[in-house]
Short mmCIF file of C-alpha atoms in Angstrom, two decimals:
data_model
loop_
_atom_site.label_atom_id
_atom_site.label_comp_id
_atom_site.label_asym_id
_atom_site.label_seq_id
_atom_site.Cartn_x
_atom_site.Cartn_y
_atom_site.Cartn_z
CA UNK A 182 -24.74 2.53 15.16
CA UNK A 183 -23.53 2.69 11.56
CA UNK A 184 -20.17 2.78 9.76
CA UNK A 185 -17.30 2.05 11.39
CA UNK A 186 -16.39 2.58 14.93
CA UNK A 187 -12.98 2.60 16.85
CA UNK A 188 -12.81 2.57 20.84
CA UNK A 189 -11.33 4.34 22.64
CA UNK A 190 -11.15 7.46 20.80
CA UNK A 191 -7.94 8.74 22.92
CA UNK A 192 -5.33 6.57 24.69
CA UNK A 193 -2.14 7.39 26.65
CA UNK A 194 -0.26 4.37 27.80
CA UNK A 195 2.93 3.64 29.77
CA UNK A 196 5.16 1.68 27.76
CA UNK A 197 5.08 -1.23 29.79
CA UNK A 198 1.70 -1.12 29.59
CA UNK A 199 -0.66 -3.60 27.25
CA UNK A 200 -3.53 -2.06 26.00
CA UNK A 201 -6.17 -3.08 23.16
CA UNK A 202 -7.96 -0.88 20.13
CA UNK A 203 -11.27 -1.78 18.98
CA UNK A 204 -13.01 -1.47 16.41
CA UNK A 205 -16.13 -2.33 14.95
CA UNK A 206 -18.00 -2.26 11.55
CA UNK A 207 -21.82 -2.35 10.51
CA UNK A 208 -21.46 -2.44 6.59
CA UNK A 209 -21.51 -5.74 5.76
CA UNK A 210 -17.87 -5.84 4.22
CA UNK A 211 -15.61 -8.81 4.24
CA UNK A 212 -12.41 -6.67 4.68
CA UNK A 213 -11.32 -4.98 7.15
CA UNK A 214 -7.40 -3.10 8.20
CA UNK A 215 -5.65 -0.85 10.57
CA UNK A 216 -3.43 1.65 9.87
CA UNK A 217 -1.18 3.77 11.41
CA UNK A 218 -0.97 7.99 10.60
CA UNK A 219 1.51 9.94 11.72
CA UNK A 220 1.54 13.95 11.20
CA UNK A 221 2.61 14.87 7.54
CA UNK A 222 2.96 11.45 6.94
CA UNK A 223 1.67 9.13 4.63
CA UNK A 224 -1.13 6.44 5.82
CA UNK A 225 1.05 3.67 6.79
CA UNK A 226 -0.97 0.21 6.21
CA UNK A 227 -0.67 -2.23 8.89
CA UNK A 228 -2.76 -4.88 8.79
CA UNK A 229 -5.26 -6.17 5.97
CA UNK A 230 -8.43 -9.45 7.01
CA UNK A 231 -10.03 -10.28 4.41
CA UNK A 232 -12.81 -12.66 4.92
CA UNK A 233 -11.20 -13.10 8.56
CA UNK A 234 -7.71 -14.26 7.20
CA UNK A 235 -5.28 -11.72 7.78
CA UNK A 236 -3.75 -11.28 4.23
CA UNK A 237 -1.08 -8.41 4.77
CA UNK A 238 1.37 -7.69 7.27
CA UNK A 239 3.60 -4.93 6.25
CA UNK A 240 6.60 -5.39 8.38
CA UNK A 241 4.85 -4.51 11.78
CA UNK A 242 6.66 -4.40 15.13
CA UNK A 243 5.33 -7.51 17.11
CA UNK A 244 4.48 -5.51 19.89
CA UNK A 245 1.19 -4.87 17.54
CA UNK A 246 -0.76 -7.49 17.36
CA UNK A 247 -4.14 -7.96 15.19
CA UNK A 248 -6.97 -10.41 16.04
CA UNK A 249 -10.72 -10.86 13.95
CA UNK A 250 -12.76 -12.68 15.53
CA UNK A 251 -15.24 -12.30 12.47
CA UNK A 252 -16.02 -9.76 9.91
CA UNK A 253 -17.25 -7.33 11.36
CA UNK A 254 -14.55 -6.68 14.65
CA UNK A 255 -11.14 -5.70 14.15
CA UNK A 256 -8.54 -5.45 17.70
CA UNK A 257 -5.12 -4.06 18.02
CA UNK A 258 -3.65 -5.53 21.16
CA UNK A 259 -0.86 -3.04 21.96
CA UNK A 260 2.10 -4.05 24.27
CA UNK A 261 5.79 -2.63 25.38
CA UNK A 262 5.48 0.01 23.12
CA UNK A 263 7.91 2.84 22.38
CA UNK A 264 6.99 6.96 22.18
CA UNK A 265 7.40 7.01 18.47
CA UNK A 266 4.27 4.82 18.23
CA UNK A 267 1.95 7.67 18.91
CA UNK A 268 0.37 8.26 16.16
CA UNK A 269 -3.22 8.06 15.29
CA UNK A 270 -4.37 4.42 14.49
CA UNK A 271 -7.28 4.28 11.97
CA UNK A 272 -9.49 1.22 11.07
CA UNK A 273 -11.21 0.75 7.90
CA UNK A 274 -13.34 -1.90 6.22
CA UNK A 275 -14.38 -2.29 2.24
CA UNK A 276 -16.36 -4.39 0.41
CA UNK A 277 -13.52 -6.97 0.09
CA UNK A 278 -10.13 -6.38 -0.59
CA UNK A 279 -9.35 -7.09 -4.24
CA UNK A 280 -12.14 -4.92 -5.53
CA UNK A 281 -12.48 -1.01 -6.81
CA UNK A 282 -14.71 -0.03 -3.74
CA UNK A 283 -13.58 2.89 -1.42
CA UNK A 284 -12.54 2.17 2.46
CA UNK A 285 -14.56 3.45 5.07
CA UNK A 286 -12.68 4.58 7.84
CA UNK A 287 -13.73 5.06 11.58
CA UNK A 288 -12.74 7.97 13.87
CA UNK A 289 -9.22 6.51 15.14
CA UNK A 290 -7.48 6.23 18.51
CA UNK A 291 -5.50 8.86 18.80
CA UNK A 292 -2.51 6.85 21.19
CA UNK A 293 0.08 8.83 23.07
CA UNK A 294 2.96 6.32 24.45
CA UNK A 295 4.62 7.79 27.45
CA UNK I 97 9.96 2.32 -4.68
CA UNK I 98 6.31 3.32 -5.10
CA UNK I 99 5.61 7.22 -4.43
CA UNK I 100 2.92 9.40 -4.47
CA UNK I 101 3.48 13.45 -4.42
CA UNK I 102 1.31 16.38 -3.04
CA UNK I 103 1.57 19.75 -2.05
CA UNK I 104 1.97 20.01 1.61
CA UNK I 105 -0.17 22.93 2.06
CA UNK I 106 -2.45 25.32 0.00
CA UNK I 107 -4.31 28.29 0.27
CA UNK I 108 -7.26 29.60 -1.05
CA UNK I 109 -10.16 32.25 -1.10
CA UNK I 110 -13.89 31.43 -0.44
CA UNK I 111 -15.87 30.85 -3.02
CA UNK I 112 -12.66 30.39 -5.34
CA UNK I 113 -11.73 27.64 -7.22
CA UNK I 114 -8.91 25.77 -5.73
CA UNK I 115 -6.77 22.45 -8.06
CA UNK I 116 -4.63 19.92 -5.64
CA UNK I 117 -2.72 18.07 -7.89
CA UNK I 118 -1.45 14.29 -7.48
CA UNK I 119 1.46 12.71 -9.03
CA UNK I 120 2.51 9.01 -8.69
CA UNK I 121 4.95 6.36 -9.54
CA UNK I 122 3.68 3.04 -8.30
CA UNK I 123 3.95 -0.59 -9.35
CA UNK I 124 1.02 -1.19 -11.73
CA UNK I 125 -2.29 0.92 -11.33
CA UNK I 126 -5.52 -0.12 -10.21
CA UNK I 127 -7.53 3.09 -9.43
CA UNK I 128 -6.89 6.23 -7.60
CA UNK I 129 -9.16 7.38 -4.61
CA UNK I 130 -9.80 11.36 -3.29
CA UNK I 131 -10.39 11.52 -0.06
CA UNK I 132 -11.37 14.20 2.33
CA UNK I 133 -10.31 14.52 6.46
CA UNK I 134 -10.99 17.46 8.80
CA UNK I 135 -8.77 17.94 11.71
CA UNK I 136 -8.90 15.17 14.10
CA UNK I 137 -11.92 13.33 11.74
CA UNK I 138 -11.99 9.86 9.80
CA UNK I 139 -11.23 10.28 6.22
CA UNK I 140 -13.78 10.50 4.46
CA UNK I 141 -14.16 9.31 0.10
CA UNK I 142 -14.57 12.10 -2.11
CA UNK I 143 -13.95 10.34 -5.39
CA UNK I 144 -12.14 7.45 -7.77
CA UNK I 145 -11.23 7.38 -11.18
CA UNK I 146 -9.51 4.50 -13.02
CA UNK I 147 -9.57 5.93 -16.52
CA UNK I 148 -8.39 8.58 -18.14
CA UNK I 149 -10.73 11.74 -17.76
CA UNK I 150 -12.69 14.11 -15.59
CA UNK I 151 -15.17 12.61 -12.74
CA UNK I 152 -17.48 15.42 -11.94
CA UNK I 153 -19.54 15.24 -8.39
CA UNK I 154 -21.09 18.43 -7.89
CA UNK I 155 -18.78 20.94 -6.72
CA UNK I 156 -15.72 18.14 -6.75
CA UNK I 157 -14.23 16.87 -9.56
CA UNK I 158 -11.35 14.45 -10.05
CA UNK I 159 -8.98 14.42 -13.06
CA UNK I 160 -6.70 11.69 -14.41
CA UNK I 161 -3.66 10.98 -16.68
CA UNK I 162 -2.73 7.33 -16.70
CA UNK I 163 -0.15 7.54 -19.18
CA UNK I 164 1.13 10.85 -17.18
CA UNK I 165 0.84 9.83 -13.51
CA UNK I 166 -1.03 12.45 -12.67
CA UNK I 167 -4.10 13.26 -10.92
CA UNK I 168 -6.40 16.23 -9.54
CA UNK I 169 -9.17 17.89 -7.48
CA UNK I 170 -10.54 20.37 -8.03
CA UNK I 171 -13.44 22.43 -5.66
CA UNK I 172 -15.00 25.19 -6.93
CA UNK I 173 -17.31 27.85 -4.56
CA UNK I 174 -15.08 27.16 -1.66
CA UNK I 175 -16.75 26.95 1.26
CA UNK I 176 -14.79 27.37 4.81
CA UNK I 177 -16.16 23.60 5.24
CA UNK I 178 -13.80 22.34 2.83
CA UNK I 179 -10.54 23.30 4.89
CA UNK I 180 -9.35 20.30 5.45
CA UNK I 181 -6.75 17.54 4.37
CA UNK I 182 -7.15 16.10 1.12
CA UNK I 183 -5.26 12.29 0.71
CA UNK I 184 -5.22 10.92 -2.84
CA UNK I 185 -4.29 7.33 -3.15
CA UNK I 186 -3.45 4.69 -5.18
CA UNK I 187 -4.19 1.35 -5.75
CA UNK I 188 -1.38 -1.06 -6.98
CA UNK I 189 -1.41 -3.99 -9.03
CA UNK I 190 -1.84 -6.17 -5.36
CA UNK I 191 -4.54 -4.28 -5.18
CA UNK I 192 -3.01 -2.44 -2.25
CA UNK I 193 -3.02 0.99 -1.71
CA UNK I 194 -0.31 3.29 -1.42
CA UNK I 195 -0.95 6.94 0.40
CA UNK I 196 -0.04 10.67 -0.28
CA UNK I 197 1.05 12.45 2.96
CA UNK I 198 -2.31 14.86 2.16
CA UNK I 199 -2.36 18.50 1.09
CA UNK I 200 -3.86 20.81 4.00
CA UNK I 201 -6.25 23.31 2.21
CA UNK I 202 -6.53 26.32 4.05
CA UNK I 203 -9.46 28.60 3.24
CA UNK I 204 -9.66 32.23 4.00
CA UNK I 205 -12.75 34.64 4.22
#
């Protein structure tokens, strides 16, 4: 496979449920994040790893939580969530994070929280 | 607060020429990115500029205005392929980028 690639591609989920996103990139790049988008809404970032470390964390619920096992895999484990996190969750990777190359985004889970 | 305004929607003709403009306020400036999703797709990168001037890429290009704030596409021979969203972002001085909401281009026949 190439690029990047996010399993499962649709997701509906109870909200005591706990569920995990995946995702998985094949472009060498040292960075990877998740983000959350929500119709007419702007991207909202979530999560940055860079080299592995996470390096950004804007002001997520806890009930999202990232893991990278290395560079090139990405999770969002997912648990007691609430209906107004459906959305469609996007990963994306890039070269590294501090540098002028574009983000290469996989297809996204779309997540539906019932 | 950092902001970055688009038209929600547009409409335009095929084969027409079609300019989505892109105004920001953000906290330092580090590049701005075009990109490019259809309905239920990944985005996908269409173009970046970081100085002031036109960026031409075959039937895109991508205008900007540092000392304005401002930024465009524009397509030219639309094609029905290129409905779509189009998301212009920028990147801050942490390097971080900050989204538009996207402009939906309709095209007609």
């Amino acid at each position: 496979e190439t690029g990047v690639t996010q399993t499962p591609r649709h997701l509906v989920m109870g909200m005591t449920n706990k569920k995990s996103l995946k995702c998985e990139q094949h472009l060498g790049h040292n960075a990877m994040y998740w983000y959350k988008q929500s119709a007419k809404k702007p991207l909202e970032l979530m999560f940055v790893y860079n080299f592995k470390e996470q390096t950004e964390n804007n002001s997520v619920p806890s009930r999202f939580s990232p893991e990278c096992p290395n560079s090139s895999h990405l999770f969002l484990h997912l648990h007691t969530l609430q209906p107004e996190d459906s959305a469609l969750y996007l990963c994306a990777s890039s070269q590294d994070q501090d540098s002028s190359y574009e983000q290469y985004f996989g297809p996204g889970t779309r997540l539906t929280v019932t | 607060g950092q902001n970055i305004d688009q038209p929600t929607e547009m409409t335009a003709t095929e084969g027409a020429i079609v300019q989505i403009n892109c105004t920001y306020q953000t906290s330092g400036f580090n590049g701005l990115f075009w990109y490019q999703q259809h309905a239920g797709e990944a985005p996908t990168f269409l173009s970046y500029n970081v100085l002031d001037g036109l960026e031409e890429k075959g039937r895109f290009s991508s205008f900007l205005s540092r000392s304005k704030g401002y930024s465009y596409l524009l397509l030219k021979e639309l094609q029905m392929k290129d409905s779509a969203s189009y998301l212009c972002a920028v990147r801050d001085s942490n390097y971080q980028l900050i989204w538009g909401a996207g402009t939906k281009l309709i095209i007609k026949p």
